[in-house]
Coordinates of C-alpha atoms in Angstrom, one line a residue:
X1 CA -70.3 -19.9 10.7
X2 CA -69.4 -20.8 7.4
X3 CA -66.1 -19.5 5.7
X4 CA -68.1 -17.5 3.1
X5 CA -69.7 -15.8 5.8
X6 CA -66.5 -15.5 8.2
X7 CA -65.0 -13.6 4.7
X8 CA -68.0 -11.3 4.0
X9 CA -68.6 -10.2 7.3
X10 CA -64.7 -9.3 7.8
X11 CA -65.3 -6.0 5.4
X12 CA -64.1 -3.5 7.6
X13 CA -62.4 -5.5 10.7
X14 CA -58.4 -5.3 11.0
X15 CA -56.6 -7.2 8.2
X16 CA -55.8 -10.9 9.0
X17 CA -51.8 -12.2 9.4
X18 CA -52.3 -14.2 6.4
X19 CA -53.2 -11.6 4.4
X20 CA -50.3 -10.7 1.5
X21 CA -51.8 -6.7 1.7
X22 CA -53.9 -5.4 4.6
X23 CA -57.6 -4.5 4.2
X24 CA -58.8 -1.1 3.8
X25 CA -62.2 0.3 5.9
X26 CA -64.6 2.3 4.1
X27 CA -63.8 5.2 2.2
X28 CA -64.6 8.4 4.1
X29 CA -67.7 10.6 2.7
X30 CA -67.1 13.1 0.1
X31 CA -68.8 15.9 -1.0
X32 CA -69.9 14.5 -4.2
X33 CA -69.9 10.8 -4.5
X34 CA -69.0 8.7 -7.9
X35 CA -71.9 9.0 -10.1
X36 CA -72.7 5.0 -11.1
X37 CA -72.6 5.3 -14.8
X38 CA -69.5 5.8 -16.7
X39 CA -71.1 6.7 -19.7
X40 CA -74.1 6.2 -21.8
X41 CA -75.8 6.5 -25.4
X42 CA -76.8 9.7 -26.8
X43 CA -80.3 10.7 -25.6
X44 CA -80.6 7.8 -23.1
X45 CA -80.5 9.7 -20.4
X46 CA -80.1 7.6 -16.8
X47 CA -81.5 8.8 -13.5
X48 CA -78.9 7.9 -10.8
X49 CA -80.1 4.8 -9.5
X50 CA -79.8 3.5 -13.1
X51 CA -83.6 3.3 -14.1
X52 CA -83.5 4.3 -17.9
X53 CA -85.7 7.4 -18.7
X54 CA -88.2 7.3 -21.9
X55 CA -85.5 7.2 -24.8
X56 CA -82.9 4.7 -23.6
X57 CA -81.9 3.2 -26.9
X58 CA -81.3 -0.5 -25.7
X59 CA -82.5 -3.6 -27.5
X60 CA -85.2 -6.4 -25.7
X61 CA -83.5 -8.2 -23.0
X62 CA -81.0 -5.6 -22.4
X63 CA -78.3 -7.3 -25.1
X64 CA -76.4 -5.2 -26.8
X65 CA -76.5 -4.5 -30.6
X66 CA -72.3 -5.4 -32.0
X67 CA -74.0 -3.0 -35.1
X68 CA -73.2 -6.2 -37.8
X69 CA -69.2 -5.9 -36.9
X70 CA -67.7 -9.0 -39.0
X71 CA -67.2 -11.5 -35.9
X72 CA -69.6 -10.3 -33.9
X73 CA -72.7 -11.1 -31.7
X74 CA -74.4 -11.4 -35.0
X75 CA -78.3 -9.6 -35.6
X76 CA -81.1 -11.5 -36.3
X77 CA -83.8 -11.0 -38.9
X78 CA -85.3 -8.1 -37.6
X79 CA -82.4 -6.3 -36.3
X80 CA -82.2 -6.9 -33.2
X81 CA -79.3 -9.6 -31.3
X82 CA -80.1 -12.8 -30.4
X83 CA -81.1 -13.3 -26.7
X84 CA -79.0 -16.1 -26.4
X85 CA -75.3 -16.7 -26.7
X86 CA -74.3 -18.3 -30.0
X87 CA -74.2 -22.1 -30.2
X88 CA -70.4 -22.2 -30.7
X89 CA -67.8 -19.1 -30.1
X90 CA -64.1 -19.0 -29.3
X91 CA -62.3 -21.8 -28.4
X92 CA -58.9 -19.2 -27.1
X93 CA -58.0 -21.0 -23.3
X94 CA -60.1 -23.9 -24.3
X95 CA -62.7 -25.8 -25.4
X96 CA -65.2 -25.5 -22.8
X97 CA -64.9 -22.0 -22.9
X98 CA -66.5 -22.0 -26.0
X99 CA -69.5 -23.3 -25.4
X100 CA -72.7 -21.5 -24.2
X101 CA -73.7 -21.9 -20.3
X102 CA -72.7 -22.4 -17.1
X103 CA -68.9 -24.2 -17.4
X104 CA -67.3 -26.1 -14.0
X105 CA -65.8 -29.3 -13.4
X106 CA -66.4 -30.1 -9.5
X107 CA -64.6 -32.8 -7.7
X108 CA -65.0 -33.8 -4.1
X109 CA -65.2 -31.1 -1.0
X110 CA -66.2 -28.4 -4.2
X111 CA -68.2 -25.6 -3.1
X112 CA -71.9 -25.4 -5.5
X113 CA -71.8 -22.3 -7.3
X114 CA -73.7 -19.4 -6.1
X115 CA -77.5 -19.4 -6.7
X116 CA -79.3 -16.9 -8.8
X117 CA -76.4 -15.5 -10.6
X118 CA -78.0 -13.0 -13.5
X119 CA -74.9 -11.9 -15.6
X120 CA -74.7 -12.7 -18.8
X121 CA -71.6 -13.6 -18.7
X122 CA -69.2 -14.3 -15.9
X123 CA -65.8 -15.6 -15.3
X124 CA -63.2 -16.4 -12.3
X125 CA -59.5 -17.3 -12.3
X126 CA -56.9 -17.9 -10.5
X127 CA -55.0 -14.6 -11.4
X128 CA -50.8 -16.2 -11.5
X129 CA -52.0 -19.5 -12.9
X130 CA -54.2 -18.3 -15.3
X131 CA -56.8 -21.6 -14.3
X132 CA -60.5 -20.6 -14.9
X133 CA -62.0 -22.0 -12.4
X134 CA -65.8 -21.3 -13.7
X135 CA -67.1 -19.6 -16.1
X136 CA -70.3 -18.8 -18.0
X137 CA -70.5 -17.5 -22.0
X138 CA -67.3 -16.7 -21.3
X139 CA -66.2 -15.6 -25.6
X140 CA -69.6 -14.3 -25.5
X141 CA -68.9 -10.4 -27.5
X142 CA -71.1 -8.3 -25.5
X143 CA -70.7 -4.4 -25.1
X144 CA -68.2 -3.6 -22.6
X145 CA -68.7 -0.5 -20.8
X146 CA -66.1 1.0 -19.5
X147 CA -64.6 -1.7 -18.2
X148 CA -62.5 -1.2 -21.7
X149 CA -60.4 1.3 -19.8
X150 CA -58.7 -0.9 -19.1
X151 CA -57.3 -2.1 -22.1
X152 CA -56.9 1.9 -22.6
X153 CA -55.0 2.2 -19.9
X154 CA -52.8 -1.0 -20.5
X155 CA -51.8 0.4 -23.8
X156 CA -51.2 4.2 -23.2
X157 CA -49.9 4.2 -19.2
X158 CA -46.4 2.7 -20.3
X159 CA -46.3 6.2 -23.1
X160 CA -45.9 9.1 -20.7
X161 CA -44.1 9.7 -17.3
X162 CA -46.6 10.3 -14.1
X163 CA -44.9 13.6 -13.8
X164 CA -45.4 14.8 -17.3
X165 CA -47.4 17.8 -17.5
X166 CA -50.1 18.7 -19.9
X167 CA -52.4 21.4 -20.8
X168 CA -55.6 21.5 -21.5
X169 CA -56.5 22.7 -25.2
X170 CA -60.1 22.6 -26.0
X171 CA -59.3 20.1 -28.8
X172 CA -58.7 17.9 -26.4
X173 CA -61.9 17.8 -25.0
X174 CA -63.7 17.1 -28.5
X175 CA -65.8 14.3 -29.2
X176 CA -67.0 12.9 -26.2
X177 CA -70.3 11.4 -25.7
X178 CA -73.3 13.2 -24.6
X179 CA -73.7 12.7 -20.5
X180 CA -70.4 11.1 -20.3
X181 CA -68.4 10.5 -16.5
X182 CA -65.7 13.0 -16.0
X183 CA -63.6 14.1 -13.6
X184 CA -63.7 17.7 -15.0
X185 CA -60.7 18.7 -16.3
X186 CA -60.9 22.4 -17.1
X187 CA -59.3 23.9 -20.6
X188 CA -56.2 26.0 -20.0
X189 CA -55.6 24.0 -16.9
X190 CA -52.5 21.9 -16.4
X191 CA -52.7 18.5 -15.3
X192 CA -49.8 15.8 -14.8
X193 CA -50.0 12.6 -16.1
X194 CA -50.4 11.1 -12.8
X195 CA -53.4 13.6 -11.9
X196 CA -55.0 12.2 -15.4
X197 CA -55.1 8.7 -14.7
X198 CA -56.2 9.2 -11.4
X199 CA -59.3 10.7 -13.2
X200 CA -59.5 7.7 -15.2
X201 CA -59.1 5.2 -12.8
X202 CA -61.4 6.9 -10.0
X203 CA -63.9 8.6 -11.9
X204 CA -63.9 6.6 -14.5
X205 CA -63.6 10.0 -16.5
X206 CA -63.9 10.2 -20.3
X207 CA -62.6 13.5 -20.4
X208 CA -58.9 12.4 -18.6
X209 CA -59.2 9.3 -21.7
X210 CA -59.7 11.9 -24.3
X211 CA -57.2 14.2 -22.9
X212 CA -54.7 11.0 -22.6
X213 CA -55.6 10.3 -26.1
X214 CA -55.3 13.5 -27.5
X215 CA -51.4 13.3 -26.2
X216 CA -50.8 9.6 -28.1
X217 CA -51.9 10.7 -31.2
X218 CA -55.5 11.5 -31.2
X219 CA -58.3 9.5 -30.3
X220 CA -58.2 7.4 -34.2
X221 CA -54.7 6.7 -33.1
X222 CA -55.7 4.9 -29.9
X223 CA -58.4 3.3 -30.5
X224 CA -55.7 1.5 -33.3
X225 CA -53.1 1.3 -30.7
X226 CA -55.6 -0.6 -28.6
X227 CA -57.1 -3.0 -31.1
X228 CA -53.3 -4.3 -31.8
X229 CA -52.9 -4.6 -28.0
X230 CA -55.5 -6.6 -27.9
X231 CA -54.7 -8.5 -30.7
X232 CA -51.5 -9.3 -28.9
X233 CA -52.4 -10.1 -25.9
X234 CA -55.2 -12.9 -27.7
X235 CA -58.5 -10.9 -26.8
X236 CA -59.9 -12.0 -30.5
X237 CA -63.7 -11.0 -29.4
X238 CA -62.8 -7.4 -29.1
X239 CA -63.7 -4.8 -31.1
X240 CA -62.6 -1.0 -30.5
X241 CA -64.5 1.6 -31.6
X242 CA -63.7 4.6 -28.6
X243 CA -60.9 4.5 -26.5
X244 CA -63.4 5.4 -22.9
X245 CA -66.2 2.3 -23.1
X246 CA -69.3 4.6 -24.7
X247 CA -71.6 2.5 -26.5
X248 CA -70.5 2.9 -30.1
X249 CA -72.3 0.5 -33.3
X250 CA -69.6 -2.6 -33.5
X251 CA -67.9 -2.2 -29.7
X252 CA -67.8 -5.3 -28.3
X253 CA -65.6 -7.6 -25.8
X254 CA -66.0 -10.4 -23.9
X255 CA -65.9 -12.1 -20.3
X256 CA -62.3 -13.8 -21.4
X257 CA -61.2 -10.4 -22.8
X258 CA -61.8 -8.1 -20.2
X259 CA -59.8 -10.5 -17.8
X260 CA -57.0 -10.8 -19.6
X261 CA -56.7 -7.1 -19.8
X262 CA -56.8 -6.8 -16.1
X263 CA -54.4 -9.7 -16.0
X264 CA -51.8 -7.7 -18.2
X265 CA -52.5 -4.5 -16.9
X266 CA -52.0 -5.6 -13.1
X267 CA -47.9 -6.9 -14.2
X268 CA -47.6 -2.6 -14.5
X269 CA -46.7 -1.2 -10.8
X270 CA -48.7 2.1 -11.7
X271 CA -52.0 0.3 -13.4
X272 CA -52.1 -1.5 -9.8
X273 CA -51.5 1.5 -7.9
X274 CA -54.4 3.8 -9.4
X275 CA -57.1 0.3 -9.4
X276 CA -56.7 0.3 -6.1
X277 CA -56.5 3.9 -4.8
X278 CA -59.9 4.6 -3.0
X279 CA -60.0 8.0 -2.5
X280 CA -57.4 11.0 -3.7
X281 CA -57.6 14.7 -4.1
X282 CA -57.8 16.4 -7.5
X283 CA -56.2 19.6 -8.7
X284 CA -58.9 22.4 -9.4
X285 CA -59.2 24.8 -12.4
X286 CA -56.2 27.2 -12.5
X287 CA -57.4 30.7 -12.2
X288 CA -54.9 33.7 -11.9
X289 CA -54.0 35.2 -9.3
X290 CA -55.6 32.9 -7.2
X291 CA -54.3 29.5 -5.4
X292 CA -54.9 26.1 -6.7
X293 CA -57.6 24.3 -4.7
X294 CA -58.2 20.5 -5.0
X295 CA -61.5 18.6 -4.3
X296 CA -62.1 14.8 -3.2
X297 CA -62.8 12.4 -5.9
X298 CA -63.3 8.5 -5.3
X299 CA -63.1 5.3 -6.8
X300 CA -66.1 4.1 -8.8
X301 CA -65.5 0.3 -7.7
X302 CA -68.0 -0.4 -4.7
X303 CA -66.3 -3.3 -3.5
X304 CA -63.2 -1.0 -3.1
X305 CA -64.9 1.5 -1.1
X306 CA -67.8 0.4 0.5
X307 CA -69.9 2.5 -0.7
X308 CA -73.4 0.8 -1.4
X309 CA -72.5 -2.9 -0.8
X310 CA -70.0 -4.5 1.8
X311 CA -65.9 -3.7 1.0
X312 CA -64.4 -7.1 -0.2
X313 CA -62.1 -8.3 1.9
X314 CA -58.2 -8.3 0.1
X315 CA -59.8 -6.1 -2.9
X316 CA -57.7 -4.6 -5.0
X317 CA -59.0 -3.2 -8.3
X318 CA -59.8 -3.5 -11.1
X319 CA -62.5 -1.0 -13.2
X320 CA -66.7 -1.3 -13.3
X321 CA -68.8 0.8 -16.0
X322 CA -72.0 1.1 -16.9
X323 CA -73.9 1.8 -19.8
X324 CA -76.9 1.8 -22.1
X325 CA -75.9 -1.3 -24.0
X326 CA -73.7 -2.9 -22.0
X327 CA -76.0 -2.6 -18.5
X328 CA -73.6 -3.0 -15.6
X329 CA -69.9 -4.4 -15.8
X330 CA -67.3 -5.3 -13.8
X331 CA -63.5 -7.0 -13.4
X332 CA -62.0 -7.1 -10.1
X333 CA -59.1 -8.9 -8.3
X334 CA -58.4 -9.9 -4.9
X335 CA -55.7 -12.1 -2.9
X336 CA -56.8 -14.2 0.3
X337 CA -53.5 -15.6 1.6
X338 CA -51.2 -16.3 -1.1
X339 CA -53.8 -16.9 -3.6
X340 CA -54.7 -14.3 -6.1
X341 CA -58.3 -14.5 -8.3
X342 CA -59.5 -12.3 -11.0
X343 CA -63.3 -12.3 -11.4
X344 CA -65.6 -10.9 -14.5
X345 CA -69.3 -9.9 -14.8
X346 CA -71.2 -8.6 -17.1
X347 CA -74.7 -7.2 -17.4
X348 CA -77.0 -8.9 -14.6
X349 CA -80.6 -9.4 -15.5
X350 CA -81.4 -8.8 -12.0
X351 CA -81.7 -4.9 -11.8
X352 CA -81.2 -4.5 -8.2
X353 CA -78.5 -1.7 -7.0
X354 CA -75.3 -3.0 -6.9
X355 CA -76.0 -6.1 -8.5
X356 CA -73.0 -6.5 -10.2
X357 CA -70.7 -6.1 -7.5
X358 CA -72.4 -9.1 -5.2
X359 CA -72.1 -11.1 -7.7
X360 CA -68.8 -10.6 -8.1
X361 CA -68.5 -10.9 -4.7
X362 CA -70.1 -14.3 -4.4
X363 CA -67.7 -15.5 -7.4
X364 CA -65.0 -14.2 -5.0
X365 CA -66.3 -16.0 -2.3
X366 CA -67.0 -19.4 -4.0
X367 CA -63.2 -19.0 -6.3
X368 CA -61.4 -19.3 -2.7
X369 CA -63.2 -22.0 -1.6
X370 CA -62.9 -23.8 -4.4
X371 CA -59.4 -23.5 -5.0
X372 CA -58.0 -27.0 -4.8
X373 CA -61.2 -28.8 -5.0
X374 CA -62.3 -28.4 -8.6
X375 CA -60.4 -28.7 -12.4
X376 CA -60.1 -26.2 -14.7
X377 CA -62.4 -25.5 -17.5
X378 CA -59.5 -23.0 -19.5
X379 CA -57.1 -20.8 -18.8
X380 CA -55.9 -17.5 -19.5
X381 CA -53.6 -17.7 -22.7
X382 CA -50.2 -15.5 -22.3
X383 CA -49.6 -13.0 -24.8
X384 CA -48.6 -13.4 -28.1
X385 CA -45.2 -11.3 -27.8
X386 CA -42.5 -14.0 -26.6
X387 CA -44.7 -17.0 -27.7
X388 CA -42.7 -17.9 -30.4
X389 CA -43.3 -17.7 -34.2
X390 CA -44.6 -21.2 -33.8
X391 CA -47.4 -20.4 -31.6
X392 CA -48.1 -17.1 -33.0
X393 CA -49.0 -19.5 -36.6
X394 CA -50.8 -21.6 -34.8
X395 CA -52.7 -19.7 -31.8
X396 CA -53.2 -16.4 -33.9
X397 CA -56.7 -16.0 -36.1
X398 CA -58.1 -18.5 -36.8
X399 CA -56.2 -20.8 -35.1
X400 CA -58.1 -20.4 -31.6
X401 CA -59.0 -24.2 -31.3
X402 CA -55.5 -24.3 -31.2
X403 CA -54.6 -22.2 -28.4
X404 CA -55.0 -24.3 -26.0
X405 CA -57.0 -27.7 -24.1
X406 CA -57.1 -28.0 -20.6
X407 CA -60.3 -30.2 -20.5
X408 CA -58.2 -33.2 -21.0
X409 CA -60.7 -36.2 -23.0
X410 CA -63.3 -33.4 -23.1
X411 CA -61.9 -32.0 -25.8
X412 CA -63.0 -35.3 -28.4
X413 CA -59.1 -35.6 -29.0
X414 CA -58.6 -38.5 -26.3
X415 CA -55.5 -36.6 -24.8
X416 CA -55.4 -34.6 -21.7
X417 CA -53.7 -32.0 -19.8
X418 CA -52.8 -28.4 -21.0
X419 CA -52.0 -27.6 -24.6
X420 CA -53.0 -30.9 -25.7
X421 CA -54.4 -29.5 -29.1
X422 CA -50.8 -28.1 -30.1
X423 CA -48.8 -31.2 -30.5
X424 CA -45.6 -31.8 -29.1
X425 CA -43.4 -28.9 -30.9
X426 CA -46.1 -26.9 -30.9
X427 CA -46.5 -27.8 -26.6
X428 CA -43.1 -27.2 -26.1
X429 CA -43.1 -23.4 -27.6
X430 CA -46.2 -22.2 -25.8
X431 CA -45.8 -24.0 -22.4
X432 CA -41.8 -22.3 -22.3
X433 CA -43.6 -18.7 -23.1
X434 CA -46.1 -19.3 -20.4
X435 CA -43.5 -20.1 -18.1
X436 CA -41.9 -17.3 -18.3
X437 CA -45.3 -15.5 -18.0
X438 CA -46.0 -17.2 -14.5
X439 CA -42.1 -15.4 -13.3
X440 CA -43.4 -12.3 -14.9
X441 CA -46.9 -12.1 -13.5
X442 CA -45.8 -12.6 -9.7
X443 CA -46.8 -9.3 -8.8
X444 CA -47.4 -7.9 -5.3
X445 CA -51.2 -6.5 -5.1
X446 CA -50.7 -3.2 -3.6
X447 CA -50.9 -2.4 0.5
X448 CA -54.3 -0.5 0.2
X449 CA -54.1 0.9 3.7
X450 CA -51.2 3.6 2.4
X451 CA -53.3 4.2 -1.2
X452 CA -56.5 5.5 1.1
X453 CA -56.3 9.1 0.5
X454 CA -53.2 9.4 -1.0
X455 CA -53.6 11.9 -4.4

């Protein structure tokens, strides 16, 4: 048996002794399971197995429309986006990562890469060292689902206390997007903080996001604060227009982007506890006179609970979506021994159920095999914040050919290792603040066996 098939067909068997956090079994039934789609366009309604009824706005070949946003996927003569990645897009973590295709650079004992992989876009990393092992179209700006919670929830979490308590105004409720996921939060109810982005995280619920939004300012205010996150942490194909992941006319991110916002969001010791809880309960509507009742909710990310396709052995996080535009999405992360790998996918053309979770699965499966036995085609840049004035001139916008080379004489410059394209001062700045990244990042993936259930 080979050791692909030793680690899928471990999904529910006790953890292994080299295992840094144990393995969870399947999540137990609930009343109501996780409805697949986090959200959707107006009047494209989705039946639940995601077949689009009569009305689904969504241009030929399922891309995405960026609606003409200055830097993004751009529309061709009749309207619609190009089928095909462009020719040339951002060169942030490297030059191959800016061109279109399939990117890996095997050496001997490497694993092939899975066959019949659909997504658009795809892209798996080794999570501390930031090395992309493979990728495909990885800059290519494509809508993001709600898979953008989690740049959401990387800029607001750090705002409010878990034991903050809030309630519900209607307000707070405004503006959300017809047939939206929620959790349902209930008006003159009182939620904490913690309850909140447990509905965000599990449920993938719009209504926690626009209640959490409503608290930092409004929803304008967010969707600013998370632009200049972005902007900081070097996710340049990004484009906020909501704060949840509803397909909105100029929303767009990218295979790179979504993985660095798991990558900073997994350094916060909450943002890893709620991507990996599988199952929690959930206050009900306050009514008086009467006792509080809670109800079951449960993580949206299959892989997490087995629900639909195999659990992933050593999963832990991150966030899926699905919508109109964007199809199906996904960032998740998971540690076999000591090694930790973040993997990216977005839209499959192939519409079976699940899709997007086996072949993130299969990325999973050939990133731990392959550790060791192939080169780098990028990397995952550090933020901006502690990266010097230097490299903030030189790897800010339009500087991304700058940011970084780590495809050695590939790059046409004759040089090779990492950073190459900086120079030496310029080298010397960025390689000390992605130093003291690596110390920062070496987070402990949380022990999933005591999340199970916990609310």
């Amino acid at each position: 048996m080979s050791a692909t098939a030793r680690r899928r067909g471990a999904a529910l068997v006790a953890a292994s002794a080299a295992l840094a956090l144990p393995l969870a079994t399947a999540a137990p039934a609930l009343a109501a399971p996780p409805a697949p789609h986090a959200s959707h366009t107006p009047g494209a309604s989705q039946s639940p197995g995601g077949t689009q009824s009569p009305g689904a706005s969504q241009s030929p070949g399922g891309r995405p429309s960026p609606g003409g946003k200055p830097g993004g996927t751009p529309d061709d003569a009749k309207g619609r986006p190009p089928k095909q990645p462009p020719a040339k897009m951002s060169e942030v973590g490297g030059e191959l990562l800016g061109r279109p295709g399939v990117q890996v650079r095997p050496e001997a004992g490497a694993p092939e890469l899975p066959k019949d992989l659909s997504g658009d876009a795809w892209l798996v990393a080794d999570a501390e060292s930031g090395e992309v092992l493979a990728a495909k179209n990885a800059h290519w700006r494509l809508a993001p689902a709600s898979t953008l919670k989690m740049l959401f929830a990387d800029t607001v979490l750090p705002k409010f206390p878990r034991t903050q308590q809030h309630k519900v105004v209607p307000s707070d409720l405004e503006g959300m997007g017809e047939g939206s996921s929620q959790v349902g939060l209930k008006e003159d109810s009182t939620y904490s903080v913690h309850d909140l982005w447990l509905g965000v995280f599990l449920r993938s619920g719009n209504d926690a996001v626009h209640v959490l939004s409503a608290m930092n300012g409004g929803v304008g205010q967010t969707v600013k604060d998370m632009q200049a996150h972005a902007e900081q942490l070097q996710a340049n194909d990004t484009h906020v227009v909501t704060p949840d992941g509803y397909d909105a006319d100029g929303q767009v991110s990218s295979a790179y982007d979504l993985t660095l916002f798991a990558r900073s969001g997994l350094q916060k010791a909450d943002f890893r506890e709620y991507c990996a809880t599988a199952t929690a309960q959930f206050p009900g509507e306050e009514r008086k006179g009467k006792k509080r009742e809670t109800f079951g909710i449960q993580n949206t990310n299959r892989l997490l609970t087995g629900q639909g396709v195999p659990f992933y052995k050593g999963i832990a996080g991150v966030k899926n979506g699905s919508t109109t535009n964007a199809g199906n999405t996904f960032t998740g992360v998971a540690q076999h021994g000591d090694r930790k790998l973040l993997v990216t996918v977005m839209n499959p053309e192939t519409k079976e159920p699940n899709e997007v979770y086996k072949e993130a699965a299969h990325l999973l499966d050939w990133g731990f095999e392959a550790t060791g036995h192939v080169k780098p085609v990028g990397v995952l840049v550090p933020p901006l914040e502690g990266a010097g004035k230097d490299a903030g001139k030189s790897g800010g916008k339009g500087g991304d050919k700058a940011q970084a080379s780590v495809t050695g004489s590939s790059s046409g410059s004759g040089g090779g290792g990492l950073w190459t394209a900086m120079g030496i001062s310029g080298a010397s700045v960025v390689a000390l603040a992605a130093a003291a990244y690596v110390v920062h990042r070496r987070w402990p993936l949380p022990d999933l066996a005591k999340r199970r259930g916990r609310s």
